[in-house]
Short mmCIF file of C-alpha atoms and ligand atoms in Angstrom, two decimals:
data_model
loop_
_atom_site.label_atom_id
_atom_site.label_comp_id
_atom_site.label_asym_id
_atom_site.label_seq_id
_atom_site.Cartn_x
_atom_site.Cartn_y
_atom_site.Cartn_z
CA MET A 22 1.49 -19.34 -11.25
CA GLY A 23 -1.62 -18.72 -9.20
CA MET A 24 -2.31 -15.72 -7.03
CA GLU A 25 -4.51 -15.54 -3.95
CA VAL A 26 -5.02 -12.04 -2.66
CA HIS A 27 -6.71 -11.27 0.65
CA VAL A 28 -8.16 -7.81 1.05
CA GLU A 29 -9.53 -6.35 4.27
CA LEU A 30 -12.58 -4.25 3.57
CA SER A 31 -12.66 -0.78 5.08
CA THR A 32 -16.20 -1.12 6.43
CA ALA A 33 -17.09 0.75 9.63
CA THR A 34 -17.74 -2.49 11.50
CA LYS A 35 -16.67 -6.13 11.38
CA MET A 36 -18.18 -8.88 9.22
CA PHE A 37 -20.52 -10.47 11.75
CA CYS A 38 -20.71 -8.07 14.72
CA GLY A 39 -20.90 -4.36 15.50
CA CYS A 40 -17.28 -3.98 16.67
CA ALA A 41 -15.34 -1.19 14.98
CA ASN A 42 -13.09 -2.24 12.10
CA ARG A 43 -10.04 -0.13 12.75
CA PHE A 44 -6.26 -0.68 12.48
CA GLY A 45 -3.89 0.28 15.26
CA ALA A 46 -6.16 0.35 18.34
CA GLU A 47 -4.98 -0.91 21.74
CA PRO A 48 -5.00 -4.73 21.65
CA ASN A 49 -8.31 -6.43 22.49
CA THR A 50 -10.32 -3.22 22.75
CA LEU A 51 -12.41 -3.83 19.59
CA VAL A 52 -13.97 -7.14 20.60
CA CYS A 53 -17.31 -8.59 21.68
CA PRO A 54 -18.78 -12.05 22.41
CA VAL A 55 -19.35 -12.70 18.67
CA CYS A 56 -15.83 -12.04 17.42
CA LEU A 57 -14.37 -13.70 20.53
CA GLY A 58 -16.43 -16.80 19.74
CA LEU A 59 -18.06 -16.95 23.18
CA PRO A 60 -20.70 -19.66 23.66
CA GLY A 61 -24.22 -18.67 22.63
CA SER A 62 -23.18 -15.64 20.55
CA LEU A 63 -24.63 -15.45 17.04
CA PRO A 64 -23.23 -13.73 13.92
CA VAL A 65 -25.18 -11.12 11.91
CA LEU A 66 -24.00 -10.41 8.36
CA ASN A 67 -22.67 -6.92 7.52
CA GLU A 68 -24.66 -5.58 4.54
CA ALA A 69 -21.96 -3.06 3.55
CA ALA A 70 -19.40 -5.87 3.33
CA VAL A 71 -21.66 -7.88 1.01
CA GLU A 72 -22.17 -4.84 -1.23
CA ALA A 73 -18.41 -4.24 -1.35
CA ALA A 74 -17.87 -7.91 -2.25
CA ILE A 75 -20.39 -7.65 -5.09
CA ARG A 76 -18.77 -4.44 -6.38
CA ILE A 77 -15.34 -6.12 -6.33
CA GLY A 78 -16.79 -9.08 -8.23
CA LEU A 79 -18.35 -6.78 -10.82
CA ALA A 80 -15.14 -4.78 -11.25
CA LEU A 81 -13.37 -8.10 -11.90
CA ASN A 82 -15.93 -8.96 -14.60
CA CYS A 83 -17.31 -11.84 -12.51
CA ASP A 84 -20.77 -13.39 -12.45
CA ILE A 85 -22.49 -12.63 -9.16
CA ALA A 86 -24.08 -15.68 -7.58
CA PRO A 87 -27.82 -15.12 -6.99
CA TRP A 88 -27.69 -17.39 -3.94
CA GLY A 89 -24.92 -18.72 -1.74
CA ARG A 90 -24.19 -19.91 1.74
CA PHE A 91 -21.33 -19.32 4.08
CA ALA A 92 -19.32 -22.30 5.26
CA ARG A 93 -17.34 -23.16 8.36
CA LYS A 94 -13.68 -23.83 7.75
CA ASN A 95 -12.60 -25.77 10.79
CA TYR A 96 -9.14 -25.53 12.22
CA PHE A 97 -7.63 -24.99 15.61
CA TYR A 98 -5.25 -22.08 15.99
CA PRO A 99 -4.99 -19.54 18.80
CA ASP A 100 -5.67 -16.55 16.49
CA GLN A 101 -9.11 -18.00 15.72
CA PRO A 102 -11.17 -18.02 18.91
CA LYS A 103 -14.15 -19.92 17.44
CA ASN A 104 -11.82 -22.68 16.17
CA TYR A 105 -13.44 -22.23 12.79
CA GLN A 106 -13.45 -19.43 10.27
CA ILE A 107 -16.66 -18.35 8.57
CA SER A 108 -15.83 -18.37 4.88
CA GLN A 109 -17.40 -19.24 1.56
CA TYR A 110 -16.43 -22.59 0.12
CA ASP A 111 -18.33 -24.08 -2.82
CA GLU A 112 -20.78 -21.18 -3.17
CA PRO A 113 -18.65 -18.02 -3.57
CA ILE A 114 -20.35 -14.69 -4.23
CA ALA A 115 -18.38 -13.98 -7.45
CA ILE A 116 -17.03 -16.39 -10.08
CA ASN A 117 -15.52 -16.54 -13.58
CA GLY A 118 -14.03 -13.10 -14.06
CA TYR A 119 -10.89 -11.60 -15.47
CA LEU A 120 -8.63 -8.59 -15.16
CA ASP A 121 -6.69 -7.11 -18.07
CA VAL A 122 -3.46 -6.15 -16.35
CA PRO A 123 -1.43 -3.28 -17.83
CA LEU A 124 2.28 -4.04 -18.22
CA ASP A 125 5.21 -1.65 -18.37
CA ASP A 126 5.71 -2.18 -22.10
CA GLY A 127 2.23 -0.81 -22.80
CA THR A 128 0.62 -4.21 -23.47
CA THR A 129 -1.92 -5.95 -21.25
CA PHE A 130 -2.00 -9.48 -19.88
CA ARG A 131 -5.33 -11.10 -19.03
CA VAL A 132 -5.46 -12.84 -15.67
CA GLU A 133 -8.56 -14.98 -15.29
CA ILE A 134 -10.30 -14.86 -11.95
CA GLU A 135 -11.69 -18.12 -10.63
CA ARG A 136 -13.57 -16.63 -7.71
CA ALA A 137 -13.84 -13.90 -5.12
CA HIS A 138 -15.36 -14.92 -1.83
CA MET A 139 -16.17 -13.40 1.54
CA GLU A 140 -14.66 -14.48 4.81
CA GLU A 141 -13.52 -13.11 8.15
CA ASP A 142 -10.00 -12.26 9.20
CA THR A 143 -8.24 -13.92 12.12
CA GLY A 144 -6.72 -12.26 15.16
CA LYS A 145 -3.07 -11.37 15.27
CA LEU A 146 -0.40 -13.27 17.20
CA THR A 147 2.85 -11.66 18.26
CA HIS A 148 5.62 -14.06 19.24
CA LEU A 149 8.29 -12.74 21.58
CA GLY A 150 11.69 -14.11 22.45
CA SER A 151 12.66 -15.70 19.12
CA ASP A 152 15.12 -14.16 16.67
CA THR A 153 12.74 -14.41 13.73
CA GLY A 154 9.51 -13.21 15.36
CA ARG A 155 8.04 -16.60 14.49
CA ILE A 156 6.64 -19.06 16.99
CA ALA A 157 9.67 -21.41 16.82
CA GLY A 158 11.87 -20.50 19.75
CA ALA A 159 9.44 -17.95 21.16
CA THR A 160 9.05 -17.70 24.92
CA THR A 161 5.78 -15.73 24.91
CA SER A 162 2.92 -15.34 22.44
CA LEU A 163 0.43 -12.47 22.61
CA ALA A 164 -3.02 -12.65 21.01
CA ASP A 165 -4.85 -9.55 19.78
CA PHE A 166 -8.40 -10.18 18.58
CA ASN A 167 -9.10 -6.69 17.23
CA ARG A 168 -8.64 -8.07 13.72
CA ALA A 169 -10.73 -11.20 14.35
CA GLY A 170 -13.91 -10.87 12.30
CA VAL A 171 -12.72 -8.04 10.04
CA PRO A 172 -14.34 -8.53 6.61
CA LEU A 173 -12.05 -10.10 4.05
CA ILE A 174 -12.39 -10.78 0.37
CA GLU A 175 -10.17 -13.47 -1.09
CA ILE A 176 -9.57 -13.12 -4.80
CA VAL A 177 -8.32 -16.32 -6.42
CA SER A 178 -6.90 -16.36 -9.93
CA ARG A 179 -7.03 -19.30 -12.29
CA PRO A 180 -3.61 -20.76 -13.12
CA ILE A 181 -1.67 -18.08 -14.98
CA GLU A 182 0.18 -19.98 -17.68
CA GLY A 183 2.72 -19.21 -20.32
CA THR A 184 4.35 -16.20 -18.69
CA GLY A 185 7.77 -17.86 -18.80
CA ALA A 186 10.54 -15.63 -17.52
CA ARG A 187 8.08 -12.73 -17.20
CA ALA A 188 6.22 -14.44 -14.34
CA PRO A 189 7.72 -12.20 -11.59
CA GLU A 190 6.92 -9.03 -13.53
CA ILE A 191 3.38 -10.19 -14.31
CA ALA A 192 2.78 -11.22 -10.70
CA ARG A 193 3.75 -7.75 -9.53
CA ALA A 194 1.74 -6.05 -12.30
CA TYR A 195 -1.33 -8.11 -11.37
CA VAL A 196 -1.17 -7.29 -7.67
CA THR A 197 -0.49 -3.63 -8.53
CA ALA A 198 -3.52 -3.54 -10.85
CA LEU A 199 -5.67 -5.22 -8.22
CA ARG A 200 -4.54 -2.74 -5.58
CA ASP A 201 -5.29 0.21 -7.86
CA LEU A 202 -8.66 -1.24 -8.82
CA LEU A 203 -9.67 -1.81 -5.17
CA ARG A 204 -8.49 1.65 -4.19
CA GLY A 205 -10.53 3.09 -7.03
CA LEU A 206 -13.58 1.22 -5.71
CA ASP A 207 -12.92 2.71 -2.27
CA VAL A 208 -13.58 -0.64 -0.59
CA SER A 209 -10.23 -1.04 1.18
CA ASP A 210 -7.22 1.06 2.05
CA VAL A 211 -5.12 -1.71 0.40
CA ARG A 212 -2.11 -1.03 2.62
CA MET A 213 0.19 -4.00 2.08
CA ASP A 214 2.51 -2.67 4.80
CA GLN A 215 -0.35 -2.81 7.32
CA GLY A 216 -1.64 -6.16 6.10
CA SER A 217 -4.93 -4.88 4.68
CA MET A 218 -3.85 -6.46 1.39
CA ARG A 219 -1.90 -9.71 1.51
CA CYS A 220 -0.73 -11.92 -1.28
CA ASP A 221 0.00 -15.65 -1.51
CA SER A 222 1.70 -16.81 -4.69
CA ASN A 223 1.50 -20.41 -5.94
CA LEU A 224 4.14 -21.51 -8.36
CA SER A 225 5.09 -24.66 -10.25
CA LEU A 226 7.34 -25.36 -13.20
CA LYS A 227 6.90 -27.80 -16.05
CA PRO A 228 9.01 -28.60 -19.11
CA ILE A 229 8.09 -26.55 -22.19
CA GLY A 230 5.39 -28.44 -24.08
CA ALA A 231 4.31 -30.55 -21.08
CA THR A 232 0.59 -30.52 -20.32
CA GLU A 233 0.59 -31.50 -16.65
CA PHE A 234 1.48 -28.94 -14.00
CA GLY A 235 4.47 -29.68 -11.81
CA THR A 236 4.22 -29.81 -8.02
CA ARG A 237 3.49 -26.35 -6.64
CA THR A 238 4.52 -24.44 -3.57
CA GLU A 239 2.59 -21.59 -1.99
CA THR A 240 4.52 -18.59 -0.65
CA LYS A 241 2.42 -16.92 2.06
CA ASN A 242 1.78 -13.34 3.11
CA VAL A 243 4.07 -11.44 0.83
CA ASN A 244 3.61 -7.88 2.02
CA SER A 245 4.82 -5.42 -0.61
CA LEU A 246 4.60 -5.11 -4.37
CA LYS A 247 8.35 -5.40 -4.66
CA SER A 248 8.30 -8.55 -2.52
CA VAL A 249 5.68 -10.17 -4.79
CA GLU A 250 8.13 -9.95 -7.66
CA VAL A 251 11.10 -11.03 -5.53
CA ALA A 252 9.21 -14.01 -4.03
CA VAL A 253 8.07 -15.33 -7.41
CA ARG A 254 11.53 -14.92 -8.92
CA TYR A 255 13.20 -16.63 -5.95
CA GLU A 256 10.78 -19.57 -6.02
CA MET A 257 11.14 -19.97 -9.80
CA ARG A 258 14.91 -20.19 -9.50
CA ARG A 259 14.81 -22.43 -6.43
CA GLN A 260 12.45 -24.92 -8.07
CA ALA A 261 14.42 -24.84 -11.32
CA ALA A 262 17.64 -25.64 -9.42
CA VAL A 263 15.97 -28.54 -7.58
CA LEU A 264 14.47 -29.97 -10.79
CA ASN A 265 17.66 -29.49 -12.81
CA SER A 266 19.64 -31.46 -10.25
CA GLY A 267 17.16 -34.34 -10.49
CA GLY A 268 15.28 -33.57 -7.27
CA THR A 269 11.55 -33.31 -6.68
CA ILE A 270 9.51 -30.37 -5.36
CA THR A 271 7.66 -30.89 -2.08
CA GLN A 272 4.13 -29.51 -2.02
CA GLU A 273 4.20 -27.10 0.90
CA THR A 274 3.58 -23.57 2.02
CA ARG A 275 6.69 -21.41 2.28
CA HIS A 276 7.46 -18.29 4.28
CA PHE A 277 8.75 -15.21 2.53
CA HIS A 278 11.63 -13.40 4.22
CA GLU A 279 12.25 -9.71 3.67
CA ASP A 280 15.85 -10.46 2.67
CA GLY A 281 14.43 -12.01 -0.49
CA TYR A 282 14.19 -15.76 0.03
CA THR A 283 11.55 -18.33 1.03
CA SER A 284 11.81 -21.16 3.57
CA PRO A 285 9.63 -24.23 4.11
CA GLY A 286 6.55 -23.87 6.30
CA ARG A 287 3.98 -26.53 7.04
CA SER A 288 3.01 -29.11 4.44
CA LYS A 289 -0.08 -27.98 2.60
CA GLU A 290 -3.50 -28.89 4.00
CA THR A 291 -6.13 -30.18 1.63
CA ALA A 292 -9.78 -29.12 1.67
CA GLU A 293 -10.74 -32.29 3.56
CA ASP A 294 -8.54 -31.26 6.46
CA TYR A 295 -10.84 -28.29 7.05
CA ARG A 296 -14.09 -30.27 7.26
CA TYR A 297 -16.08 -27.57 5.52
CA PHE A 298 -19.82 -27.56 6.13
CA PRO A 299 -22.56 -24.94 5.62
CA GLU A 300 -22.67 -22.31 8.38
CA PRO A 301 -25.97 -22.95 10.20
CA ASP A 302 -26.10 -19.59 12.02
CA LEU A 303 -26.32 -17.39 8.92
CA GLU A 304 -28.96 -17.07 6.25
CA PRO A 305 -27.91 -17.58 2.62
CA VAL A 306 -26.80 -14.47 0.73
CA ALA A 307 -29.25 -13.86 -2.12
CA PRO A 308 -28.63 -10.47 -3.77
CA SER A 309 -31.47 -9.38 -6.05
CA ALA A 310 -30.79 -8.61 -9.70
CA GLU A 311 -31.84 -5.01 -8.98
CA LEU A 312 -29.23 -4.66 -6.25
CA VAL A 313 -26.51 -6.07 -8.51
CA GLU A 314 -27.48 -3.66 -11.29
CA ARG A 315 -27.56 -0.71 -8.90
CA LEU A 316 -24.06 -1.64 -7.68
CA ARG A 317 -22.85 -2.07 -11.27
CA GLN A 318 -23.59 1.61 -11.83
CA THR A 319 -21.11 2.51 -9.08
CA ILE A 320 -18.10 0.81 -10.72
CA PRO A 321 -15.65 3.53 -11.81
CA GLU A 322 -13.51 3.55 -14.91
CA LEU A 323 -10.38 1.38 -14.59
CA PRO A 324 -7.74 3.46 -12.78
CA TRP A 325 -5.10 2.97 -15.48
CA LEU A 326 -7.51 4.30 -18.12
CA ALA A 327 -8.31 7.23 -15.85
CA ARG A 328 -4.54 7.78 -15.60
CA LYS A 329 -4.29 8.20 -19.35
CA ARG A 330 -6.61 11.19 -19.03
CA ILE A 331 -4.66 12.57 -16.07
CA GLN A 332 -1.48 12.31 -18.12
CA GLU A 333 -3.04 14.41 -20.85
CA ASP A 334 -4.28 16.96 -18.29
CA TRP A 335 -0.81 17.29 -16.81
CA GLY A 336 0.81 17.33 -20.22
CA ILE A 337 3.61 14.93 -19.34
CA SER A 338 5.44 12.32 -21.41
CA ASP A 339 4.84 8.55 -21.21
CA GLU A 340 8.23 8.24 -19.56
CA VAL A 341 7.51 10.75 -16.78
CA MET A 342 4.10 9.18 -16.23
CA ARG A 343 5.64 5.69 -16.03
CA ASP A 344 8.12 6.89 -13.43
CA LEU A 345 5.24 8.32 -11.38
CA VAL A 346 3.25 5.08 -11.74
CA ASN A 347 6.24 2.94 -10.78
CA ALA A 348 6.85 5.14 -7.76
CA GLY A 349 3.17 4.73 -6.77
CA ALA A 350 2.87 8.51 -6.99
CA VAL A 351 0.02 9.15 -9.44
CA GLU A 352 -2.89 9.06 -7.00
CA LEU A 353 -0.85 10.96 -4.42
CA VAL A 354 0.00 13.69 -6.92
CA ALA A 355 -3.61 13.84 -8.11
CA ALA A 356 -4.83 14.13 -4.51
CA THR A 357 -2.27 16.87 -3.82
CA VAL A 358 -3.49 18.77 -6.89
CA GLY A 359 -7.00 18.25 -5.50
CA HIS A 360 -5.85 20.13 -2.39
CA GLY A 361 -4.85 23.13 -4.47
CA ALA A 362 -1.21 22.53 -5.46
CA SER A 363 -0.06 22.90 -9.05
CA SER A 364 0.59 19.59 -10.80
CA GLU A 365 4.23 20.64 -11.41
CA ALA A 366 4.89 21.28 -7.71
CA ALA A 367 2.99 18.18 -6.57
CA ARG A 368 4.89 16.04 -9.07
CA ALA A 369 8.22 17.49 -8.03
CA TRP A 370 7.67 16.72 -4.33
CA TRP A 371 6.23 13.22 -4.69
CA GLY A 372 8.30 12.21 -7.70
CA ASN A 373 11.69 13.35 -6.35
CA PHE A 374 12.14 14.30 -2.72
CA LEU A 375 9.52 12.01 -1.19
CA VAL A 376 10.45 9.04 -3.39
CA GLN A 377 13.99 9.49 -2.09
CA LYS A 378 12.69 9.59 1.51
CA ALA A 379 10.62 6.44 0.90
CA ASN A 380 13.67 4.65 -0.50
CA GLU A 381 15.79 5.76 2.44
CA SER A 382 13.35 4.21 4.90
CA ASP A 383 12.58 1.29 2.56
CA VAL A 384 8.80 1.79 2.51
CA GLU A 385 6.29 2.37 -0.26
CA LEU A 386 5.67 6.02 -1.09
CA GLU A 387 2.10 5.89 0.19
CA ALA A 388 3.32 4.53 3.53
CA LEU A 389 5.24 7.72 4.30
CA PRO A 390 3.63 9.54 7.23
CA ILE A 391 2.64 12.56 5.16
CA THR A 392 -0.66 13.23 3.39
CA PRO A 393 -1.40 14.91 0.05
CA ALA A 394 -3.11 17.71 2.02
CA GLN A 395 0.11 18.31 3.96
CA VAL A 396 2.23 18.38 0.80
CA ALA A 397 -0.25 20.84 -0.71
CA ALA A 398 0.10 22.99 2.43
CA VAL A 399 3.89 23.04 1.99
CA VAL A 400 3.49 24.02 -1.67
CA LYS A 401 1.25 26.89 -0.57
CA LEU A 402 3.82 28.11 1.96
CA VAL A 403 6.41 28.20 -0.85
CA ASP A 404 3.99 29.92 -3.23
CA ASP A 405 3.22 32.53 -0.54
CA GLY A 406 6.93 33.26 -0.18
CA LYS A 407 7.05 32.01 3.40
CA LEU A 408 9.43 29.16 2.56
CA SER A 409 12.19 28.63 0.04
CA ASN A 410 12.33 25.19 -1.60
CA LYS A 411 15.33 24.37 0.56
CA LEU A 412 13.51 25.28 3.79
CA ALA A 413 10.40 23.46 2.53
CA ARG A 414 12.43 20.26 2.43
CA GLN A 415 13.21 20.70 6.12
CA VAL A 416 9.51 21.31 6.85
CA ILE A 417 8.62 18.07 5.06
CA GLU A 418 11.29 16.24 7.02
CA GLY A 419 9.68 17.60 10.19
CA VAL A 420 6.24 16.37 9.11
CA LEU A 421 7.73 12.95 8.33
CA ALA A 422 9.32 12.94 11.79
CA GLY A 423 5.87 13.43 13.33
CA GLU A 424 6.39 17.05 14.41
CA GLY A 425 2.92 18.09 13.27
CA GLU A 426 1.35 20.05 10.43
CA PRO A 427 3.63 21.96 8.00
CA GLU A 428 2.82 25.42 9.37
CA GLN A 429 3.54 24.22 12.91
CA VAL A 430 6.83 22.58 11.88
CA MET A 431 7.83 25.81 10.12
CA THR A 432 7.14 27.83 13.27
CA ASP A 433 8.62 25.33 15.73
CA ARG A 434 11.82 24.89 13.74
CA GLY A 435 12.05 28.64 13.03
CA LEU A 436 12.21 28.03 9.30
CA ALA A 437 10.00 30.80 7.93
CA LEU A 438 11.80 33.12 5.54
CA VAL A 439 12.65 36.40 7.29
CA ARG A 440 10.70 39.11 5.52
CA ASP A 441 11.46 41.73 8.14
CA ASP A 442 14.22 44.01 6.78
CA SER A 443 15.13 45.25 10.25
CA VAL A 444 16.06 41.70 11.30
CA ILE A 445 18.18 41.22 8.18
CA GLN A 446 19.68 44.71 8.55
CA ALA A 447 20.80 43.91 12.10
CA ALA A 448 22.48 40.72 10.90
CA VAL A 449 24.15 42.64 8.02
CA ASP A 450 25.49 45.31 10.39
CA GLU A 451 26.82 42.65 12.70
CA ALA A 452 28.52 40.76 9.85
CA LEU A 453 30.13 43.94 8.49
CA ALA A 454 31.36 44.89 11.97
CA ALA A 455 32.82 41.41 12.43
CA ASN A 456 34.62 41.56 9.05
CA PRO A 457 36.01 45.12 8.77
CA ASP A 458 38.54 44.23 6.00
CA VAL A 459 35.83 42.80 3.80
CA ALA A 460 33.58 45.77 4.53
CA ASP A 461 36.38 48.14 3.44
CA LYS A 462 36.85 46.22 0.19
CA ILE A 463 33.17 46.55 -0.64
CA ARG A 464 33.20 50.24 0.23
CA GLY A 465 36.20 50.53 -2.07
CA GLY A 466 34.17 49.11 -4.96
CA LYS A 467 35.07 45.40 -4.78
CA ILE A 468 31.44 44.38 -5.04
CA GLN A 469 32.24 40.67 -5.48
CA ALA A 470 33.55 40.66 -1.88
CA ALA A 471 29.91 41.06 -0.74
CA GLY A 472 29.48 37.31 -1.16
CA ALA A 473 31.38 36.61 2.05
CA ILE A 474 29.11 38.95 4.06
CA VAL A 475 25.97 37.51 2.44
CA GLY A 476 27.23 34.06 3.41
CA ALA A 477 27.82 35.14 7.01
CA VAL A 478 24.32 36.65 7.22
CA MET A 479 22.71 33.51 5.75
CA LYS A 480 24.59 31.45 8.31
CA ALA A 481 23.54 33.74 11.15
CA THR A 482 19.89 33.57 10.06
CA LYS A 483 20.10 29.79 9.50
CA GLY A 484 19.22 30.21 5.86
CA SER A 485 15.90 31.88 6.59
CA ALA A 486 16.76 35.21 4.93
CA ASP A 487 16.19 35.90 1.25
CA ALA A 488 19.74 35.90 -0.15
CA ALA A 489 18.99 38.43 -2.89
CA ARG A 490 17.57 40.87 -0.34
CA VAL A 491 20.58 40.33 1.95
CA ARG A 492 22.91 41.25 -0.90
CA GLU A 493 20.98 44.43 -1.62
CA LEU A 494 21.20 45.48 2.03
CA VAL A 495 24.93 44.64 2.27
CA LEU A 496 25.71 46.77 -0.80
CA ALA A 497 23.48 49.59 0.39
CA ALA A 498 25.21 49.57 3.80
CA CYS A 499 28.56 49.95 2.03
CA GLY A 500 27.38 52.79 -0.18
CA GLN A 501 27.23 50.65 -3.33
CA SER A 502 24.19 50.49 -5.56
CA GLY A 503 24.80 46.89 -6.66
ZN1 ZN B 19 -17.20 -8.14 17.80
#
């Protein structure tokens, strides 16, 4: 197995021009002559992107090259207006590293890193009119160059051998570890759902004991952690079935489909097809030893080691922590605590209700349209007695539906707990008047009959009254002390 992971850096501007690097803007509004490849325009290297690349290399235990040139990777495709991509070829900025990947069973698996190199992203094509969204059968294709020239780091592993049946699990654990590491470095928002982290997995099979690798396939652009595991497992089984029936594997790239299978794409290009040559418009990158050392000081502790400490702070079991990790909730809970919520409340929301919401809409937890600050605000409303837990769930649903900040959702939906006794009293009087038989029973000492009136009041106030207070007022109105 071999993994190639592309990561978009979250720099303010693009790799070789001053255009803003931002996701989600109107198409073709973040462009200039350089990233549109207009004649006579010249690239200028983004210093922040180089520093981020060096920090990523250091965090992956790589050697940082003291000198290296960019290269032109030539190919014609409409998402690439220059008809070449500026990349690094034989002189990458970072080489020979490794990452010790934590696995679910508490062990680690070392993935060796061949290289991490800098390049620029392409534009984005949207194909309309075909069932699949792919170009085959499309009637119209739209090109958006906002992404063209966004800084990318490609992290290439060495062949990962000997994983056997655990390959899918290890692939997922590796990409998860990489995502957490990059998030910890604060160099990318690593949103797989938005394409700021993309994964290609190479896979080949060989008989046990054989020394030569079999023919490999490359599954492109797998866009969630779950899909990484699914894609590797599918391709393992597919290749095994082909080989077991006496067939041969075709070397090719394959598309991953969300339903969990891969299909053939184009046959794989070789390096010669790209006619790489040194980029003449950019100076070599030659980071000084001082710069590399200064950047080394900024590398934080590995996130999974930091998590061990968090676990002790929160006083939770390995099992609870593993559930939070698997749900992708740890950083979200920690950030929510950072906004003032208790760790118990933050854990309860992210680890239960929001995980359920994420599963319902089939997205990763972090992709839910709610922030840790907003969850902390909901927790505060509950702590202040303005919301019950039940009403808080409705507020969170409102935030997820894009209705605004928690306080606003609470007001707009009329969810705040009614603290005003006169409002509750009016509803109690009305309910008693509407149910004279029940009222008589309570007056006659059948206190348990109060439940029906309490229920009617809760219904009338849409659950916004405090049920215990309602009961007190019902009993008082019927001359009972409770
Ligand atoms: Zn530009």
